[in-house]
Coordinates of C-alpha atoms in Angstrom, one line a residue:
X1 CA -44.0 5.9 23.5
X2 CA -44.8 2.1 23.0
X3 CA -41.9 0.4 24.7
X4 CA -42.7 -3.3 25.0
X5 CA -40.9 -6.0 27.0
X6 CA -39.5 -8.5 24.6
X7 CA -38.2 -10.9 27.2
X8 CA -37.8 -11.2 30.9
X9 CA -34.5 -13.0 31.4
X10 CA -34.8 -14.8 34.8
X11 CA -32.3 -17.1 36.4
X12 CA -29.8 -15.0 38.4
X13 CA -30.1 -15.3 42.2
X14 CA -28.7 -12.0 43.1
X15 CA -28.5 -8.4 42.0
X16 CA -27.2 -7.9 38.4
X17 CA -24.1 -5.7 38.1
X18 CA -23.2 -5.8 34.4
X19 CA -25.1 -6.3 31.1
X20 CA -23.1 -6.4 27.8
X21 CA -24.2 -7.1 24.2
X22 CA -22.1 -9.2 21.8
X23 CA -20.6 -7.3 18.8
X24 CA -23.4 -8.6 16.5
X25 CA -26.1 -7.8 19.2
X26 CA -27.4 -11.4 19.0
X27 CA -26.4 -12.3 22.5
X28 CA -26.3 -10.7 25.9
X29 CA -23.9 -11.5 28.8
X30 CA -25.2 -10.7 32.3
X31 CA -23.4 -10.9 35.6
X32 CA -24.7 -11.5 39.1
X33 CA -22.4 -12.2 42.0
X34 CA -19.8 -14.8 40.6
X35 CA -22.1 -16.1 37.8
X36 CA -22.1 -15.1 34.2
X37 CA -25.1 -16.0 31.9
X38 CA -25.3 -15.8 28.1
X39 CA -28.7 -15.1 26.6
X40 CA -30.0 -15.5 23.1
X41 CA -31.6 -12.1 22.1
X42 CA -34.0 -13.6 19.5
X43 CA -35.4 -16.3 21.8
X44 CA -34.9 -15.0 25.3
X45 CA -33.4 -18.3 26.4
X46 CA -30.2 -18.7 28.5
X47 CA -27.7 -20.6 26.4
X48 CA -24.9 -20.9 28.9
X49 CA -24.3 -20.5 32.6
X50 CA -20.6 -19.8 33.4
X51 CA -19.2 -20.4 36.9
X52 CA -15.6 -20.0 37.8
X53 CA -15.0 -16.8 39.7
X54 CA -15.0 -17.0 43.5
X55 CA -16.5 -13.5 44.1
X56 CA -18.4 -10.7 42.5
X57 CA -17.7 -10.0 38.8
X58 CA -16.7 -6.4 38.1
X59 CA -16.2 -6.1 34.4
X60 CA -17.0 -8.1 31.2
X61 CA -16.1 -7.6 27.6
X62 CA -16.6 -9.4 24.3
X63 CA -13.8 -10.0 21.9
X64 CA -14.1 -8.1 18.6
X65 CA -15.2 -11.3 16.8
X66 CA -17.7 -12.1 19.6
X67 CA -16.3 -15.6 20.1
X68 CA -14.7 -15.0 23.5
X69 CA -15.6 -13.2 26.7
X70 CA -13.1 -11.8 29.3
X71 CA -14.3 -11.2 32.9
X72 CA -12.8 -9.7 36.0
X73 CA -13.8 -10.0 39.6
X74 CA -13.0 -9.2 43.2
X75 CA -11.2 -12.5 43.4
X76 CA -8.2 -10.8 41.8
X77 CA -8.4 -12.8 38.6
X78 CA -9.1 -12.3 34.9
X79 CA -10.8 -15.2 33.1
X80 CA -11.0 -15.8 29.3
X81 CA -14.0 -17.9 28.1
X82 CA -14.7 -19.5 24.8
X83 CA -18.4 -18.8 24.2
X84 CA -18.6 -20.6 20.9
X85 CA -17.7 -24.1 22.2
X86 CA -19.9 -26.4 24.2
X87 CA -20.1 -25.4 27.8
X88 CA -18.0 -22.2 27.4
X89 CA -14.7 -23.6 28.7
X90 CA -12.3 -21.3 30.5
X91 CA -9.3 -20.9 28.2
X92 CA -7.1 -19.0 30.7
X93 CA -7.2 -17.8 34.2
X94 CA -5.0 -14.8 34.3
X95 CA -3.6 -14.5 37.8
X96 CA -1.2 -11.8 39.0
X97 CA -3.3 -8.9 40.3
X98 CA -3.1 -8.6 44.1
X99 CA -6.4 -6.7 44.5
X100 CA -9.8 -6.6 42.9
X101 CA -9.8 -6.2 39.1
X102 CA -12.1 -3.3 38.0
X103 CA -11.8 -2.9 34.2
X104 CA -10.9 -5.0 31.2
X105 CA -10.6 -4.3 27.4
X106 CA -9.8 -6.2 24.2
X107 CA -7.3 -4.8 21.8
X108 CA -8.8 -3.8 18.4
X109 CA -7.3 -6.9 16.8
X110 CA -8.4 -9.2 19.6
X111 CA -5.0 -10.6 20.2
X112 CA -4.4 -8.9 23.6
X113 CA -6.4 -7.9 26.6
X114 CA -5.7 -5.2 29.2
X115 CA -6.9 -5.3 32.8
X116 CA -6.8 -2.6 35.6
X117 CA -7.2 -3.1 39.3
X118 CA -7.1 -2.1 42.9
X119 CA -3.4 -3.0 43.2
X120 CA -2.6 0.3 41.3
X121 CA -1.5 -1.6 38.2
X122 CA -2.7 -2.4 34.7
X123 CA -1.7 -5.6 33.0
X124 CA -1.4 -6.6 29.3
X125 CA -2.1 -10.3 28.5
X126 CA -1.6 -12.5 25.4
X127 CA -4.9 -14.0 24.4
X128 CA -3.4 -17.1 22.8
X129 CA -0.9 -18.1 25.6
X130 CA -2.5 -16.4 28.6
X131 CA 0.9 -15.0 29.5
X132 CA 1.3 -11.5 31.1
X133 CA 3.2 -9.4 28.6
X134 CA 3.6 -6.3 30.7
X135 CA 2.8 -4.9 34.2
X136 CA 2.0 -1.2 34.0
X137 CA 3.0 0.5 37.3
X138 CA 3.0 4.1 38.2
X139 CA -0.4 5.1 39.5
X140 CA -0.6 5.8 43.2
X141 CA -4.3 4.9 43.6
X142 CA -6.4 2.1 42.2
X143 CA -6.7 2.0 38.4
X144 CA -10.4 2.6 37.4
X145 CA -10.3 2.1 33.7
X146 CA -8.1 1.0 30.7
X147 CA -8.8 1.7 27.0
X148 CA -6.9 0.9 23.8
X149 CA -6.0 3.4 21.1
X150 CA -7.8 2.8 17.7
X151 CA -4.7 1.1 16.3
X152 CA -3.9 -0.8 19.5
X153 CA -0.4 0.6 19.9
X154 CA -1.2 2.4 23.1
X155 CA -3.4 2.0 26.2
X156 CA -4.6 4.8 28.4
X157 CA -5.4 4.4 32.1
X158 CA -6.8 6.7 34.8
X159 CA -7.0 6.2 38.5
X160 CA -9.5 6.9 41.3
X161 CA -8.7 8.9 44.4
X162 CA -9.8 6.5 47.1
X163 CA -6.2 5.7 48.2
X164 CA -4.4 8.9 47.3
X165 CA -5.3 12.0 45.2
X166 CA -4.2 10.5 41.9
X167 CA -5.9 12.7 39.2
X168 CA -3.6 11.5 36.5
X169 CA -4.0 9.9 33.1
X170 CA -1.2 7.7 31.9
X171 CA -0.4 6.6 28.3
X172 CA 1.5 3.3 27.8
X173 CA 3.4 1.7 24.9
X174 CA 1.7 -1.7 24.3
X175 CA 4.9 -3.2 22.8
X176 CA 7.3 -2.3 25.6
X177 CA 5.0 -1.7 28.6
X178 CA 6.7 1.6 29.2
X179 CA 4.8 4.7 30.4
X180 CA 5.1 7.1 27.6
X181 CA 3.4 10.1 29.4
X182 CA 2.0 10.9 32.8
X183 CA -0.7 13.5 32.0
X184 CA -1.1 15.9 35.0
X185 CA -3.4 18.8 35.3
X186 CA -6.8 17.8 36.6
X187 CA -7.6 18.8 40.2
X188 CA -10.3 16.2 40.8
X189 CA -11.1 12.6 39.8
X190 CA -11.0 11.7 36.2
X191 CA -14.3 10.2 35.0
X192 CA -13.7 9.3 31.4
X193 CA -10.8 8.9 29.0
X194 CA -11.2 8.4 25.2
X195 CA -8.9 8.5 22.1
X196 CA -9.8 10.5 19.1
X197 CA -10.8 8.5 15.9
X198 CA -7.3 9.1 14.5
X199 CA -5.6 8.3 17.8
X200 CA -3.6 11.5 17.8
X201 CA -5.5 13.0 20.8
X202 CA -6.6 11.8 24.2
X203 CA -9.5 13.5 25.9
X204 CA -10.1 13.2 29.7
X205 CA -13.2 14.4 31.5
X206 CA -13.1 15.2 35.2
X207 CA -15.1 16.1 38.3
X208 CA -13.1 19.4 38.2
X209 CA -15.7 20.6 35.6
X210 CA -13.1 20.5 32.7
X211 CA -12.0 18.4 29.8
X212 CA -8.4 18.3 28.8
X213 CA -7.1 17.4 25.3
X214 CA -3.6 15.8 25.2
X215 CA -1.3 14.9 22.4
X216 CA -1.0 11.1 22.3
X217 CA 2.5 11.3 20.9
X218 CA 3.9 14.2 22.9
X219 CA 1.8 14.0 26.1
X220 CA 1.4 17.8 26.0
X221 CA -1.9 19.4 27.1
X222 CA -3.2 21.1 23.9
X223 CA -6.4 22.5 25.3
X224 CA -8.3 22.8 28.6
X225 CA -12.0 23.0 27.9
X226 CA -13.7 25.0 30.7
X227 CA -17.3 25.9 30.6
X228 CA -19.4 23.3 32.4
X229 CA -20.8 24.4 35.7
X230 CA -20.6 20.9 37.3
X231 CA -18.9 17.6 37.0
X232 CA -18.2 16.4 33.4
X233 CA -19.2 12.8 32.9
X234 CA -18.3 12.0 29.4
X235 CA -16.5 13.2 26.2
X236 CA -16.9 12.1 22.6
X237 CA -15.0 13.1 19.5
X238 CA -16.5 14.1 16.2
X239 CA -16.8 10.9 14.1
X240 CA -13.9 10.0 11.7
X241 CA -15.9 10.7 8.5
X242 CA -16.5 14.3 9.5
X243 CA -13.0 15.3 10.5
X244 CA -12.5 17.2 7.3
X245 CA -15.8 19.1 7.7
X246 CA -15.7 22.9 7.0
X247 CA -15.9 23.5 10.7
X248 CA -12.8 21.4 11.6
X249 CA -12.4 19.0 14.4
X250 CA -14.8 19.1 17.4
X251 CA -15.5 17.3 20.6
X252 CA -18.8 17.1 22.4
X253 CA -19.0 16.9 26.2
X254 CA -21.9 16.3 28.7
X255 CA -22.1 16.7 32.4
X256 CA -24.1 17.0 35.6
X257 CA -25.2 20.5 34.5
X258 CA -27.5 18.7 31.9
X259 CA -25.9 20.4 28.9
X260 CA -24.1 19.3 25.8
X261 CA -21.2 21.5 24.6
X262 CA -19.6 21.4 21.2
X263 CA -15.9 22.5 21.3
X264 CA -13.4 23.4 18.6
X265 CA -10.4 21.1 19.2
X266 CA -7.9 23.6 17.8
X267 CA -9.0 26.7 19.7
X268 CA -10.6 25.2 22.8
X269 CA -13.6 27.5 22.2
X270 CA -17.2 26.4 22.4
X271 CA -19.0 28.8 20.1
X272 CA -22.3 27.3 21.0
X273 CA -23.8 25.2 23.7
X274 CA -26.4 23.1 22.0
X275 CA -29.1 22.7 24.6
X276 CA -32.3 20.7 24.0
X277 CA -31.6 16.9 24.0
X278 CA -32.7 15.1 27.2
X279 CA -30.5 12.1 26.6
X280 CA -26.9 11.3 25.6
X281 CA -26.0 12.7 22.2
X282 CA -24.1 9.9 20.4
X283 CA -23.9 10.9 16.7
X284 CA -23.6 14.1 14.7
X285 CA -23.2 15.0 11.0
X286 CA -22.4 18.2 9.1
X287 CA -24.5 19.1 6.0
X288 CA -22.6 19.1 2.7
X289 CA -22.6 22.9 2.7
X290 CA -21.3 23.0 6.3
X291 CA -24.0 25.3 7.5
X292 CA -26.0 22.8 9.5
X293 CA -25.4 20.1 12.1
X294 CA -27.6 17.1 12.7
X295 CA -27.3 15.4 16.1
X296 CA -28.8 12.0 17.1
X297 CA -29.5 11.2 20.7
X298 CA -30.5 8.5 23.1
X299 CA -33.7 10.5 23.7
X300 CA -34.7 9.0 20.4
X301 CA -34.7 12.4 18.6
X302 CA -32.7 14.2 16.0
X303 CA -32.0 17.9 16.2
X304 CA -31.0 20.2 13.3
X305 CA -28.8 23.2 14.4
X306 CA -27.6 26.2 12.6
X307 CA -23.8 25.8 12.6
X308 CA -23.1 29.5 12.9
X309 CA -25.7 30.5 15.5
X310 CA -26.2 27.3 17.4
X311 CA -30.0 27.7 17.1
X312 CA -32.0 24.5 16.9
X313 CA -34.1 24.8 13.7
X314 CA -36.0 21.5 14.0
X315 CA -36.5 18.6 16.4
X316 CA -37.2 15.4 14.4
X317 CA -39.4 13.1 16.5
X318 CA -40.4 9.5 15.5
X319 CA -37.7 7.0 16.3
X320 CA -38.6 4.5 19.1
X321 CA -35.0 3.7 20.0
X322 CA -31.7 5.6 20.3
X323 CA -30.5 7.2 17.1
X324 CA -27.5 5.3 15.8
X325 CA -26.5 7.1 12.6
X326 CA -27.4 10.2 10.6
X327 CA -26.3 11.3 7.1
X328 CA -27.2 14.0 4.7
X329 CA -28.1 13.4 1.0
X330 CA -25.6 14.7 -1.5
X331 CA -27.7 17.8 -2.2
X332 CA -28.2 18.4 1.6
X333 CA -32.0 18.7 1.3
X334 CA -32.7 15.4 3.0
X335 CA -31.5 13.5 6.0
X336 CA -31.5 9.8 6.7
X337 CA -31.3 8.4 10.2
X338 CA -31.1 4.9 11.7
X339 CA -31.9 3.6 15.1
X340 CA -31.1 0.7 17.4
X341 CA -34.3 -1.2 16.4
X342 CA -33.3 -1.3 12.7
X343 CA -35.6 1.4 11.4
X344 CA -34.4 4.1 8.9
X345 CA -36.2 7.4 8.6
X346 CA -36.0 10.0 5.8
X347 CA -36.5 13.6 6.7
X348 CA -37.0 16.8 4.8
X349 CA -34.4 19.2 6.1
X350 CA -36.3 22.4 5.3
X351 CA -39.5 21.4 7.0
X352 CA -38.3 18.8 9.5
X353 CA -41.0 16.4 8.4
X354 CA -40.5 12.7 8.2
X355 CA -41.2 11.7 4.6
X356 CA -40.7 7.9 4.9
X357 CA -40.2 5.2 7.6
X358 CA -38.1 2.3 6.2
X359 CA -38.7 -0.9 8.1
X360 CA -36.8 -4.1 7.3
X361 CA -33.7 -4.7 9.4
X362 CA -33.9 -6.8 12.5
X363 CA -30.8 -5.6 14.3
X364 CA -28.7 -2.4 14.8
X365 CA -27.9 -0.7 11.5
X366 CA -24.1 -0.3 11.0
X367 CA -24.2 2.3 8.3
X368 CA -26.4 4.2 5.9
X369 CA -25.4 6.1 2.7
X370 CA -27.0 7.8 -0.3
X371 CA -26.3 6.8 -3.9
X372 CA -24.2 9.3 -5.9
X373 CA -27.3 10.8 -7.4
X374 CA -29.3 10.8 -4.1
X375 CA -32.1 8.7 -5.5
X376 CA -31.4 5.6 -3.3
X377 CA -30.5 5.0 0.3
X378 CA -28.4 2.0 1.2
X379 CA -28.4 0.5 4.7
X380 CA -26.4 -2.4 6.1
X381 CA -26.7 -4.0 9.5
X382 CA -25.4 -6.4 12.1
X383 CA -28.2 -8.7 10.9
X384 CA -25.9 -9.5 7.9
X385 CA -28.3 -7.9 5.4
X386 CA -28.4 -4.7 3.3
X387 CA -31.4 -2.9 1.9
X388 CA -31.7 -0.6 -1.1
X389 CA -34.5 2.0 -0.6
X390 CA -36.2 4.3 -3.1
X391 CA -35.9 7.9 -1.7
X392 CA -39.0 9.1 -3.6
X393 CA -41.4 6.4 -2.5
X394 CA -39.7 5.0 0.6
X395 CA -40.2 1.5 -0.8
X396 CA -37.6 -1.2 -0.2
X397 CA -36.4 -2.0 -3.7
X398 CA -34.3 -5.0 -2.6
X399 CA -33.1 -6.9 0.5
X400 CA -29.6 -8.1 -0.1
X401 CA -29.1 -11.4 1.8
X402 CA -26.2 -13.7 1.7
X403 CA -23.4 -12.5 4.0
X404 CA -22.8 -14.8 7.0
X405 CA -21.8 -12.1 9.4
X406 CA -21.9 -8.3 9.9
X407 CA -21.4 -6.1 6.9
X408 CA -18.5 -3.7 7.6
X409 CA -18.3 -1.4 4.6
X410 CA -20.2 -0.6 1.4
X411 CA -19.5 1.5 -1.7
X412 CA -21.4 2.4 -4.8
X413 CA -19.8 1.9 -8.1
X414 CA -18.8 5.1 -10.0
X415 CA -21.8 4.6 -12.3
X416 CA -24.2 4.0 -9.3
X417 CA -25.5 0.8 -10.8
X418 CA -23.7 -1.6 -8.4
X419 CA -22.8 -1.7 -4.7
X420 CA -20.1 -3.7 -3.1
X421 CA -20.2 -4.9 0.5
X422 CA -17.4 -6.3 2.7
X423 CA -18.1 -8.5 5.7
X424 CA -16.8 -10.2 8.8
X425 CA -17.6 -13.4 6.9
X426 CA -14.3 -12.9 5.0
X427 CA -16.1 -12.2 1.6
X428 CA -17.0 -9.3 -0.7
X429 CA -20.3 -9.3 -2.5
X430 CA -21.2 -7.2 -5.5
X431 CA -24.9 -6.4 -6.0
X432 CA -27.0 -5.0 -8.9
X433 CA -28.7 -1.9 -7.7
X434 CA -31.4 -2.3 -10.3
X435 CA -32.4 -5.9 -9.6
X436 CA -30.9 -6.6 -6.1
X437 CA -29.2 -9.7 -7.6
X438 CA -25.9 -10.8 -6.2
X439 CA -23.6 -10.6 -9.2
X440 CA -20.4 -11.8 -7.6
X441 CA -19.2 -13.5 -4.4
X442 CA -15.5 -12.7 -4.0
X443 CA -14.0 -15.5 -1.9
X444 CA -10.3 -15.6 -1.2
X445 CA -9.5 -13.8 2.0
X446 CA -8.5 -16.1 4.9
X447 CA -11.4 -17.7 6.8
X448 CA -10.6 -15.6 9.9
X449 CA -9.9 -12.4 8.1
X450 CA -12.6 -9.8 8.5
X451 CA -12.8 -7.8 5.2
X452 CA -13.1 -4.2 6.4
X453 CA -12.2 -2.1 3.2
X454 CA -13.6 -2.2 -0.3
X455 CA -13.4 0.2 -3.2
X456 CA -14.1 0.4 -6.9
X457 CA -11.7 1.3 -9.7
X458 CA -12.5 4.5 -11.6
X459 CA -14.0 2.6 -14.5
X460 CA -15.9 0.2 -12.2
X461 CA -14.4 -3.0 -13.7
X462 CA -12.3 -3.9 -10.7
X463 CA -12.6 -4.0 -6.9
X464 CA -9.9 -3.9 -4.4
X465 CA -10.5 -5.2 -0.9
X466 CA -8.4 -5.2 2.3
X467 CA -8.6 -7.4 5.4
X468 CA -7.7 -7.4 9.0
X469 CA -4.8 -9.7 8.4
X470 CA -3.1 -7.1 6.2
X471 CA -3.8 -8.8 2.9
X472 CA -5.3 -7.1 -0.1
X473 CA -6.9 -8.5 -3.2
X474 CA -7.6 -7.0 -6.6
X475 CA -10.6 -8.5 -8.4
X476 CA -11.6 -8.5 -12.1
X477 CA -15.4 -8.2 -12.1
X478 CA -15.8 -9.2 -15.7
X479 CA -13.7 -12.4 -15.4
X480 CA -14.9 -13.0 -11.8
X481 CA -11.4 -13.8 -10.8
X482 CA -8.8 -12.5 -8.3
X483 CA -6.1 -10.8 -10.3
X484 CA -3.7 -10.3 -7.5
X485 CA -3.2 -11.0 -3.8
X486 CA -1.1 -8.2 -2.5
X487 CA 1.0 -9.0 0.6
X488 CA 3.2 -6.8 2.5
X489 CA 1.1 -5.1 5.2
X490 CA 1.2 -6.7 8.6
X491 CA -1.9 -5.2 10.2
X492 CA -5.4 -4.0 9.4
X493 CA -5.9 -2.1 6.2
X494 CA -7.8 1.1 6.9
X495 CA -8.2 2.6 3.5
X496 CA -7.8 1.6 -0.2
X497 CA -7.9 4.1 -3.1
X498 CA -7.3 3.9 -6.8
X499 CA -5.5 6.7 -8.7
X500 CA -7.8 8.5 -11.2
X501 CA -6.4 6.5 -14.1
X502 CA -6.8 3.3 -12.3
X503 CA -3.2 2.2 -12.9
X504 CA -2.2 2.3 -9.2
X505 CA -3.9 1.3 -6.1
X506 CA -2.8 2.8 -2.8
X507 CA -3.3 1.1 0.7
X508 CA -3.0 2.7 4.1
X509 CA -2.5 0.4 7.1
X510 CA -2.4 0.2 10.8
X511 CA 1.2 -1.1 10.4
X512 CA 2.3 2.5 10.0
X513 CA 2.9 2.4 6.2
X514 CA 1.4 3.3 2.9
X515 CA 2.0 1.1 -0.2
X516 CA 1.6 1.8 -3.9
X517 CA 0.8 -1.2 -6.1
X518 CA 0.9 -1.5 -9.9
X519 CA -2.5 -2.8 -11.0
X520 CA -1.2 -4.3 -14.2
X521 CA 1.5 -6.4 -12.5
X522 CA 0.5 -6.7 -8.9
X523 CA 3.9 -5.5 -7.8
X524 CA 4.5 -3.1 -4.9
X525 CA 6.2 -0.1 -6.5
X526 CA 6.8 2.0 -3.4
X527 CA 6.5 1.9 0.4
X528 CA 6.2 5.0 2.6
X529 CA 6.9 3.8 6.1
X530 CA 8.2 4.7 9.5
X531 CA 5.1 6.7 10.4
X532 CA 4.9 7.0 14.2
X533 CA 1.3 5.6 14.2
X534 CA -1.1 3.7 12.0
X535 CA -2.1 5.3 8.7
X536 CA -5.8 6.1 8.7
X537 CA -6.4 7.6 5.3
X538 CA -4.8 8.5 2.1
X539 CA -5.8 10.5 -0.9
X540 CA -4.5 11.1 -4.5
X541 CA -4.3 14.7 -5.7
X542 CA -4.2 15.1 -9.4
X543 CA -2.7 18.4 -10.5
X544 CA -1.6 20.2 -13.6
X545 CA 1.5 18.1 -14.5
X546 CA 2.0 17.0 -10.9
X547 CA 0.5 14.1 -9.0
X548 CA 0.6 14.1 -5.2
X549 CA -0.2 11.6 -2.5
X550 CA -1.3 12.8 1.0
X551 CA -1.6 10.5 4.0
X552 CA -2.6 11.1 7.7
X553 CA -1.9 8.9 10.6
X554 CA -2.4 8.3 14.4
X555 CA 0.6 10.4 15.4
X556 CA -1.1 13.6 14.0
X557 CA 1.2 13.8 11.0
X558 CA 0.0 14.7 7.5
X559 CA 2.6 14.0 4.8
X560 CA 2.5 14.8 1.1
X561 CA 4.7 13.4 -1.7
X562 CA 5.1 14.1 -5.4
X563 CA 4.6 11.0 -7.5
X564 CA 6.2 10.3 -10.8
X565 CA 5.3 7.2 -12.8
X566 CA 7.0 6.1 -16.0
X567 CA 5.1 5.1 -19.1
X568 CA 5.5 1.3 -18.5
X569 CA 4.7 1.6 -14.8
X570 CA 8.0 0.0 -14.1
X571 CA 9.2 2.6 -11.7
X572 CA 7.5 4.9 -9.2
X573 CA 9.5 7.7 -7.7
X574 CA 8.5 9.7 -4.7
X575 CA 9.7 13.1 -3.7
X576 CA 8.9 14.3 -0.2
X577 CA 7.1 17.7 -0.4
X578 CA 6.0 18.5 3.1
X579 CA 5.0 17.0 6.5
X580 CA 4.7 17.9 10.1
X581 CA 7.4 15.4 11.0
X582 CA 10.1 13.2 9.6
X583 CA 9.2 10.1 7.6
X584 CA 11.3 7.7 5.6
X585 CA 10.3 7.3 2.0
X586 CA 11.7 4.1 0.4
X587 CA 11.4 2.9 -3.1
X588 CA 10.4 -0.8 -3.2

């Protein structure tokens, strides 16, 4: 209700076509005709004016690190700019398209870009050399959009119907450039294509009033979601952290009929149409008991829904910007929400009343979580800081400053007295929850390696961290030293877990493998590899006399192995128990 203009950014001489935030939200790139401008969000000043294209710019994207920009234009070129150096020199002009270029995307690792254009092709480019790796041909109309899978091993493209009635979606192998699948079934233009968080499904929305779910590995149409009464504009998957919710996997869709629909991925049924939001619904969370759904929207509100009946029990009003994250307390009696202006609100689930407004962050909040006992809320942000809040009083106990870049992940120690944060600045920091003091700065990952994973050992005396370059480190918190640098993975590490006894640490990686490491020696004891996709998560299951390891990956497979470890941890043997497909299990 009190929107204020922070800055009026003046300088362009023609209509603006594109506005894009940098990954850390500190800069804005804007395009007008053939000119690109970079603006400082904090000061409102134009830091760079980039000229180089000979006609209107169609698409712009920041690299994952925010140090580069890629742009496409009607002049049939793709240009790569260094926005961290001087006058933003053009690193490469990627020529090859024979028509206007409409869409561009960076791969998750930032080493490759994809472009799509009017010449009915998409192209994959090497960021370092500027060479075209592959030309993707097969569409019979102009290619509107290109998107990478979460692990970067596939791209999906869809076409427009201006030239011919091409209503297809195509999936491509990034390494070979071959078309893996031509997804046919829509009877009107495709408007949106997105991968599921695990990368095993592709969802496409269409003007034909339907959404189709396709297997990324097989190309088979698993479900056709019919129910909207008009064109479907967009589709979004249930976030990764809720995939194992009691209600299973869901997708949400929105369309010209002004409704949001929640669908069961497995059955294709939408048991409820949740009507009420007046803006895009971007985030949702299930309560710990699974009986309630919280949704956050760009209409600046949160709604609480009965998961069985679909009835909206409360509308939570108070945020002055779009709702970026929502999470339940461990007991399920309270909800925390965060918005695009850096505000956190705590809500009473029973009454729908806001108990506290937590103000302190100066940028978008990347994540919020409750302490194990539910007494504290921890928030971390693109502003490179974290805050510890008292749930009872709403007071900020401590502001944790020190990281030099965005904080990716945070985890409370088993005792709840410490919290560890990992950052794009290549470090891990350990903080005292009671004092806010930084106890340890764990430096050792490469200077360009974003540290995306961090976890505590069961006793809390060690931390394991994983980086985007595939390296892992095990840290002794008491000695403040790196015990081991564990090398073997060749891609981003998605998850690290300790076994309950803390004698083994297990890593799951985008390189399609799981590795078991002996904590005492730092040796890799076993490798489970030849998954068909990146491994997203792994869990240790301790049973009566039997220990098992389960892992899930982008290709939709879930595998389980029985683990036997000898007394001296000199040998780890794995026995395959069950899986949905064939995997090779190899002793190290």
